[in-house]
Every structure is written in C-alpha cells, then in structure tokens.
Tab-separated table of C-alpha atoms in Angstrom:
chain	number	residue	atom	x	y	z
T	1	MET	CA	-44.018	-22.597	8.563
T	2	ARG	CA	-46.062	-24.545	11.075
T	3	ASN	CA	-42.999	-25.074	13.278
T	4	LEU	CA	-42.244	-21.351	13.179
T	5	ILE	CA	-45.791	-20.480	14.281
T	6	GLU	CA	-45.599	-23.028	17.116
T	7	PHE	CA	-42.243	-21.570	18.213
T	8	LEU	CA	-43.577	-17.982	18.260
T	9	THR	CA	-46.721	-19.083	20.122
T	10	LYS	CA	-44.718	-21.001	22.729
T	11	TYR	CA	-42.307	-18.115	23.509
T	12	ASN	CA	-44.614	-15.168	22.783
T	13	HIS	CA	-44.307	-13.827	26.325
T	14	TRP	CA	-40.513	-13.521	25.910
T	15	PHE	CA	-40.866	-11.605	22.676
T	16	LEU	CA	-43.456	-9.336	24.305
T	17	PHE	CA	-41.103	-8.733	27.214
T	18	ILE	CA	-38.187	-7.781	24.940
T	19	LEU	CA	-40.401	-5.457	22.896
T	20	LEU	CA	-41.655	-3.666	26.018
T	21	GLU	CA	-38.084	-3.344	27.324
T	22	VAL	CA	-36.903	-1.735	24.102
T	23	ILE	CA	-39.835	0.702	24.139
T	24	SER	CA	-39.184	1.619	27.759
T	25	MET	CA	-35.468	2.197	27.109
T	26	VAL	CA	-36.222	4.470	24.163
T	27	LEU	CA	-38.708	6.485	26.228
T	28	LEU	CA	-36.289	6.691	29.118
T	29	PHE	CA	-33.294	7.962	27.178
T	30	GLN	CA	-35.278	10.285	24.951
T	31	GLY	CA	-37.215	11.849	27.817
T	32	ASN	CA	-34.358	12.230	30.320
T	33	SER	CA	-31.219	14.188	29.441
T	34	TYR	CA	-29.025	12.573	32.115
T	35	GLN	CA	-29.782	8.991	31.107
T	36	GLY	CA	-29.434	10.001	27.475
T	37	SER	CA	-25.967	11.437	28.016
T	38	VAL	CA	-24.888	8.262	29.851
T	39	TRP	CA	-26.153	6.108	26.989
T	40	PHE	CA	-24.464	8.096	24.261
T	41	SER	CA	-21.187	8.189	26.213
T	42	SER	CA	-21.265	4.430	26.594
T	43	ALA	CA	-22.182	4.045	22.960
T	44	ASN	CA	-19.278	6.280	21.929
T	45	ILE	CA	-16.851	4.255	24.025
T	46	LEU	CA	-18.122	1.025	22.511
T	47	ALA	CA	-17.952	2.430	18.987
T	48	GLY	CA	-14.473	3.756	19.666
T	49	LYS	CA	-13.305	0.350	20.829
T	50	ILE	CA	-14.805	-1.293	17.770
T	51	TYR	CA	-13.054	1.206	15.501
T	52	GLU	CA	-9.799	0.672	17.408
T	53	TRP	CA	-10.008	-3.109	17.012
T	54	ASN	CA	-10.806	-2.710	13.331
T	55	ALA	CA	-7.822	-0.382	12.850
T	56	ASP	CA	-5.510	-2.823	14.650
T	57	LEU	CA	-6.788	-5.646	12.462
T	58	ASP	CA	-6.248	-3.640	9.272
T	59	GLN	CA	-2.781	-2.654	10.447
T	60	PHE	CA	-1.882	-6.289	11.150
T	61	PHE	CA	-2.888	-7.468	7.697
T	62	SER	CA	-1.147	-4.501	6.052
T	63	LEU	CA	2.234	-5.314	7.644
T	64	SER	CA	3.244	-7.375	4.620
T	65	ALA	CA	2.699	-4.431	2.264
T	66	VAL	CA	4.522	-2.125	4.678
T	67	ASN	CA	7.516	-4.468	4.749
T	68	GLU	CA	7.685	-4.456	0.955
T	69	GLN	CA	7.585	-0.661	0.891
T	70	LEU	CA	10.310	-0.423	3.555
T	71	THR	CA	12.516	-2.844	1.645
T	72	GLN	CA	12.267	-0.775	-1.532
T	73	ARG	CA	12.772	2.445	0.397
T	74	ASN	CA	15.931	1.090	2.063
T	75	VAL	CA	17.382	0.167	-1.314
T	76	PHE	CA	16.730	3.684	-2.597
T	77	LEU	CA	18.294	5.233	0.498
T	78	GLU	CA	21.400	3.046	0.288
T	79	ARG	CA	21.924	4.174	-3.292
T	80	GLU	CA	21.283	7.786	-2.392
T	81	VAL	CA	23.809	7.769	0.487
T	82	GLU	CA	26.440	6.149	-1.689
T	83	ASP	CA	25.966	8.670	-4.457
T	84	LEU	CA	26.173	11.550	-1.989
T	85	ASN	CA	29.419	10.156	-0.590
T	86	GLU	CA	30.908	9.865	-4.064
T	87	ARG	CA	29.885	13.415	-4.924
T	88	LEU	CA	31.340	14.797	-1.713
T	89	MET	CA	34.657	13.075	-2.360
T	90	LYS	CA	34.803	14.317	-5.938
T	91	ALA	CA	33.403	17.772	-5.200
T	92	THR	CA	34.319	20.475	-7.675
T	93	LYS	CA	33.422	24.098	-8.187
T	94	ASP	CA	30.336	22.993	-10.060
T	95	THR	CA	27.683	23.567	-7.370
T	96	THR	CA	24.869	22.320	-9.599
T	97	ALA	CA	26.024	18.728	-9.193
T	98	MET	CA	24.906	18.533	-5.560
T	99	LYS	CA	21.548	20.055	-6.470
T	100	HIS	CA	20.818	17.245	-8.881
T	101	ASN	CA	17.900	15.082	-7.827
T	102	GLN	CA	19.465	11.898	-6.477
T	103	PHE	CA	16.476	9.749	-7.306
T	104	ALA	CA	16.800	10.688	-10.959
T	105	LEU	CA	19.870	8.451	-10.986
T	106	LEU	CA	17.597	5.482	-10.305
T	107	ASN	CA	15.251	6.091	-13.206
T	108	SER	CA	16.841	3.260	-15.162
T	109	TYR	CA	16.258	0.812	-12.309
T	110	LYS	CA	12.889	-0.763	-11.671
T	111	LEU	CA	12.521	-2.630	-8.374
T	112	ILE	CA	10.247	-5.676	-8.390
T	113	PRO	CA	9.250	-6.646	-4.813
T	114	ALA	CA	9.180	-10.352	-4.001
T	115	LYS	CA	8.900	-12.636	-0.997
T	116	VAL	CA	11.228	-15.486	-0.076
T	117	VAL	CA	9.302	-18.769	-0.050
T	118	ASP	CA	12.251	-21.125	0.427
T	119	ASN	CA	15.756	-20.552	1.740
T	120	SER	CA	18.764	-22.499	3.035
T	121	ILE	CA	21.945	-21.321	4.761
T	122	ASN	CA	23.642	-24.500	5.978
T	123	LYS	CA	24.877	-25.936	2.676
T	124	LEU	CA	27.878	-25.168	0.508
T	125	ASP	CA	25.596	-24.303	-2.416
T	126	ASN	CA	22.495	-22.647	-1.015
T	127	PHE	CA	19.546	-21.456	-3.088
T	128	ILE	CA	16.643	-19.088	-2.505
T	129	THR	CA	13.196	-19.327	-4.100
T	130	ILE	CA	11.081	-16.185	-4.527
T	131	ASP	CA	7.410	-15.825	-5.451
T	132	LYS	CA	7.903	-13.891	-8.692
T	133	GLY	CA	8.600	-15.276	-12.166
T	134	SER	CA	8.596	-14.441	-15.851
T	135	LEU	CA	4.980	-13.261	-15.713
T	136	ASP	CA	6.152	-10.586	-13.264
T	137	GLY	CA	9.008	-9.428	-15.497
T	138	ILE	CA	11.756	-11.532	-13.924
T	139	HIS	CA	14.479	-13.002	-16.115
T	140	LYS	CA	17.850	-14.640	-15.608
T	141	ASP	CA	20.884	-12.650	-14.378
T	142	MET	CA	18.872	-9.979	-12.573
T	143	GLY	CA	20.314	-8.759	-9.274
T	144	VAL	CA	18.433	-9.368	-6.028
T	145	VAL	CA	18.766	-7.138	-2.962
T	146	SER	CA	17.148	-6.760	0.448
T	147	GLY	CA	16.548	-3.619	2.442
T	148	THR	CA	19.990	-3.996	4.014
T	149	GLY	CA	22.192	-5.240	1.175
T	150	VAL	CA	22.995	-7.648	-1.639
T	151	VAL	CA	21.226	-11.025	-1.773
T	152	GLY	CA	22.220	-12.703	-5.043
T	153	ILE	CA	21.493	-13.192	-8.745
T	154	ILE	CA	18.506	-14.786	-10.498
T	155	TYR	CA	19.502	-18.234	-11.772
T	156	LEU	CA	16.336	-20.038	-12.938
T	157	VAL	CA	12.983	-18.498	-13.870
T	158	GLY	CA	9.543	-20.083	-14.002
T	159	LEU	CA	6.181	-18.504	-14.695
T	160	HIS	CA	5.436	-17.721	-11.060
T	161	TYR	CA	8.643	-18.494	-9.153
T	162	SER	CA	12.380	-17.935	-9.549
T	163	VAL	CA	15.515	-19.437	-8.028
T	164	VAL	CA	18.283	-17.152	-6.778
T	165	ILE	CA	21.967	-17.963	-6.366
T	166	PRO	CA	22.658	-16.063	-3.143
T	167	VAL	CA	25.959	-14.803	-1.794
T	168	LEU	CA	25.919	-17.997	0.313
T	169	ASN	CA	26.748	-20.194	-2.660
T	170	SER	CA	30.185	-21.372	-3.756
T	171	GLN	CA	29.337	-20.394	-7.362
T	172	SER	CA	28.558	-16.786	-6.428
T	173	ASN	CA	31.084	-14.249	-7.714
T	174	ILE	CA	30.155	-10.576	-7.307
T	175	SER	CA	32.384	-7.603	-8.103
T	176	VAL	CA	32.678	-5.322	-5.063
T	177	SER	CA	34.698	-2.306	-3.969
T	178	ILE	CA	35.751	-0.664	-0.720
T	179	GLN	CA	33.521	2.347	-0.228
T	180	GLY	CA	35.369	5.617	-0.646
T	181	ARG	CA	38.671	3.883	-1.476
T	182	GLY	CA	38.138	2.836	-5.085
T	183	TYR	CA	39.825	-0.584	-4.746
T	184	PHE	CA	37.812	-3.568	-5.844
T	185	GLY	CA	37.790	-7.344	-5.535
T	186	TYR	CA	35.425	-10.308	-5.807
T	187	LEU	CA	33.002	-11.548	-3.181
T	188	HIS	CA	33.045	-15.302	-2.485
T	189	TRP	CA	31.620	-17.700	0.085
T	190	ARG	CA	33.198	-21.031	0.966
T	191	GLY	CA	30.869	-22.343	3.636
T	192	GLY	CA	30.793	-21.705	7.358
T	193	SER	CA	28.929	-18.836	8.984
T	194	SER	CA	26.050	-17.319	7.046
T	195	ARG	CA	27.058	-13.875	8.320
T	196	HIS	CA	30.551	-13.873	6.793
T	197	ALA	CA	32.027	-14.005	3.287
T	198	TRP	CA	35.385	-13.250	1.669
T	199	VAL	CA	36.642	-10.604	-0.731
T	200	ASP	CA	39.604	-11.792	-2.821
T	201	ASP	CA	42.045	-10.139	-5.223
T	202	VAL	CA	42.290	-6.791	-3.418
T	203	PRO	CA	45.657	-5.294	-4.554
T	204	ARG	CA	48.519	-5.134	-2.057
T	205	HIS	CA	48.881	-1.378	-2.466
T	206	ALA	CA	45.274	-0.772	-1.459
T	207	LYS	CA	44.757	1.463	1.572
T	208	PHE	CA	41.794	0.850	3.816
T	209	ARG	CA	40.799	0.285	7.429
T	210	LEU	CA	38.941	-2.346	9.389
T	211	TYR	CA	35.185	-1.790	9.395
T	212	ASP	CA	35.309	0.070	6.085
T	213	LYS	CA	32.138	-0.645	4.128
T	214	VAL	CA	32.141	-2.945	1.102
T	215	VAL	CA	29.660	-2.157	-1.683
T	216	THR	CA	28.963	-3.348	-5.219
T	217	SER	CA	31.427	-1.895	-7.710
T	218	GLY	CA	29.020	-1.430	-10.617
T	219	TYR	CA	31.543	-3.108	-12.955
T	220	SER	CA	29.092	-5.886	-13.784
T	221	SER	CA	25.790	-5.669	-15.625
T	222	VAL	CA	23.891	-7.079	-12.633
T	223	PHE	CA	24.190	-4.628	-9.731
T	224	PRO	CA	24.399	-0.841	-9.800
T	225	PRO	CA	27.304	0.672	-7.872
T	226	GLY	CA	26.949	1.377	-4.173
T	227	VAL	CA	24.618	-1.404	-3.004
T	228	MET	CA	25.689	-2.413	0.504
T	229	VAL	CA	27.521	-5.736	0.914
T	230	GLY	CA	29.035	-5.548	4.398
T	231	LYS	CA	32.014	-4.301	6.402
T	232	ILE	CA	35.620	-5.483	6.707
T	233	LEU	CA	36.330	-7.552	9.828
T	234	HIS	CA	39.770	-9.091	9.167
T	235	VAL	CA	42.489	-8.853	6.533
T	236	TYR	CA	44.799	-11.685	5.439
T	237	ASN	CA	47.383	-12.258	2.738
T	238	SER	CA	46.321	-14.282	-0.282
T	239	PRO	CA	47.930	-17.740	-0.673
T	240	ASP	CA	50.329	-16.393	-3.314
T	241	GLY	CA	51.069	-13.251	-1.291
T	242	LEU	CA	50.220	-10.953	-4.207
T	243	SER	CA	46.938	-9.584	-2.883
T	244	TYR	CA	44.766	-9.247	0.207
T	245	ARG	CA	41.957	-11.491	1.304
T	246	MET	CA	39.350	-9.844	3.514
T	247	MET	CA	36.703	-11.360	5.779
T	248	VAL	CA	33.484	-9.361	5.457
T	249	GLU	CA	30.501	-9.291	7.781
T	250	LEU	CA	27.517	-9.405	5.454
T	251	ALA	CA	24.890	-6.685	5.760
T	252	THR	CA	22.133	-9.124	4.791
T	253	ASP	CA	20.965	-11.566	7.449
T	254	PHE	CA	20.153	-14.588	5.289
T	255	GLY	CA	18.754	-16.471	8.264
T	256	ASP	CA	15.955	-13.915	8.612
T	257	LEU	CA	15.341	-13.023	4.975
T	258	ARG	CA	11.701	-12.407	4.038
T	259	ASP	CA	11.311	-9.488	1.622
T	260	VAL	CA	13.587	-8.782	-1.344
T	261	CYS	CA	13.631	-6.658	-4.486
T	262	VAL	CA	14.720	-7.738	-7.961
T	263	ILE	CA	16.580	-5.040	-9.883
T	264	ASP	CA	15.262	-4.629	-13.402
T	265	ASP	CA	17.944	-2.540	-15.095
T	266	ALA	CA	16.631	-1.228	-18.393
T	267	MET	CA	20.201	-0.668	-19.570
T	268	MET	CA	21.446	-4.124	-18.575
T	269	LYS	CA	20.309	-5.844	-21.784
T	270	GLU	CA	22.082	-3.240	-23.881
T	271	ARG	CA	25.330	-3.662	-21.940
T	272	ILE	CA	25.166	-7.447	-22.239
T	273	GLN	CA	24.536	-7.206	-25.982
T	274	ILE	CA	27.516	-4.871	-26.422
T	275	MET	CA	29.783	-7.142	-24.359
T	276	ARG	CA	28.723	-10.212	-26.326
T	277	ALA	CA	29.185	-8.364	-29.609
T	278	ALA	CA	32.707	-7.397	-28.541
T	279	GLU	CA	33.498	-10.990	-27.601
T	280	ASP	CA	32.146	-12.273	-30.908
T	281	SER	CA	34.201	-9.729	-32.853
T	282	ILE	CA	37.403	-10.775	-31.092
T	283	LYS	CA	36.946	-14.531	-31.550
T	284	PRO	CA	37.214	-14.560	-35.391
T	285	LYS	CA	40.455	-12.567	-35.196
T	286	GLU	CA	41.921	-14.965	-32.651
T	287	GLU	CA	40.887	-17.957	-34.768
T	288	GLY	CA	42.407	-16.338	-37.871
T	289	GLU	CA	45.705	-15.707	-36.071
T	290	GLU	CA	45.806	-19.336	-34.941
T	291	ASN	CA	45.252	-20.530	-38.531
T	292	ASN	CA	48.109	-18.333	-39.750
C-alpha cells in the first residue's frame, strides 16, 4: 500500500494531465457537432474493423466444422445423383416414383463424422486411423467414405480411435459396379500409385466405355449402392482370358485425406445375422452328406 501511495505521489502530475485531457475531449466533442461527427465516424470505423477481425477469427476456427458438414453433404449428394440416374434409366409410367423424396432413402444410414489422425499410402498394406471409436458408435465392418468417394472398412475399434483398412491395402476387397451398366466386379489394390486401383472379374460380355464411373454395387452389407469409387482409365484381359481387368482412377485422394464419414447402417446387422444363419443352416447338411 505504501509503495502504491509513493507511486501515485511521484507521478501525480501525469495522472492530472490525463484526467484534464479526457475532460477536454468530452467537452469538445459534446459541444461541437463537427468534431463529434468526426469522432463517431472514426469510432465506427474502428469498431467495424474489430468486428471484421473477430468474424475472420471465428470463421477460421469454424473451418473444421464446415469441412465435416461438406463431407457429409457430398456423401448425400453422391447417393442422390446415383439414385436419380437409376430411376431415369428404369423410368416407367409411374410418375410418383420421381416425386419420392430422395433423402428418405438414406433414413437407414447414419453418418458419423471423423477425422484422419494417421495415414499411409506408400506401403502394400496401408492403414488409416480415425479419431472415433466404440464410444462414438463405431464397430467393426462399418464402411468409411469421404466427400468424394469410398475410403475403406473399419478393421479394429478402440474406445476413442479406430483403424480402417483402406482401398490402398492388399487385403481390401470391395464389390463395385459400372454405373448405369449393371456389370460388377471386385476392387483391389496391389501397390503402386495411390490414385489407381484395379477392378477384376468383370464379365467378357460386359459393355462399357472408358471413363465410365465405378460405384459400390450394394451387394455387400458394408456400403450402400452408388457410392463413388472412380472412373475407368484402361481395360485389359484377365490372366485366364475369361474376364476383364480394369484400371480405375480413384475418386478419393488418399494423400490429402482429412475428413471422413463412417456409415452406420441400421439394417447391416440384420443382413449379417441372416447371412450367418443361412451359412450355419447349410453347414450341417453338408456335413451330413459327407458322413453318408
């Protein structure tokens, strides 16, 4: 307290000067319209700049949330476009089909946004780690997509993190089809460029063109039909000559992958249970035939 009093006593003339300046400024701007207008204009400019900087700062820190929203929106739009294409190709006299709300078709799919925290693209068996786990509703065998296309399938799940087997993994095997053609095959990756993969087992009688789009077939319990995979770049014969092998340019840029969505299909568990029940019902019959 003593030091404070000594400080105020020592610099009292400065405090008196500042006080008198403030009083004089108030009297000046309140008593003169011109000076007052100049002051308020300057104040408005300053306040405007402060608000502008604050808005820019808020916008910068909200970019992450915006990216997540855009990723989910892109997935919805990809599905919507695919469904519209299918409906146009199979158009009938029933005009109510086109009036159906497209987003209603996605009611059984819940998208869980996640961020990539670890990724590799230069190995034969690459893996991706995302920042969502079992506490967020993630479980094994869920499909993972980005705003541009397919990413992979959930492989391991922890409480807060999960590991994804991406398309860029030799163990990846995703059922795909040629958009608008109906022919399907299986997507594989055998190393090399992270922008290219291969579709095998496309039948020899299949008709398609270069740059046709490749999408998920919907034949598995992981991905819904119509999720973008890529486009056809080259076509080769299979080693046995019985099918085609196509090089596909992937829609997902794995080297710049940040935001993804995990597809939580409410119907997936039911389909898996039915498939397993069918397999279990066939096995006893096969074993009984072998014993006979």
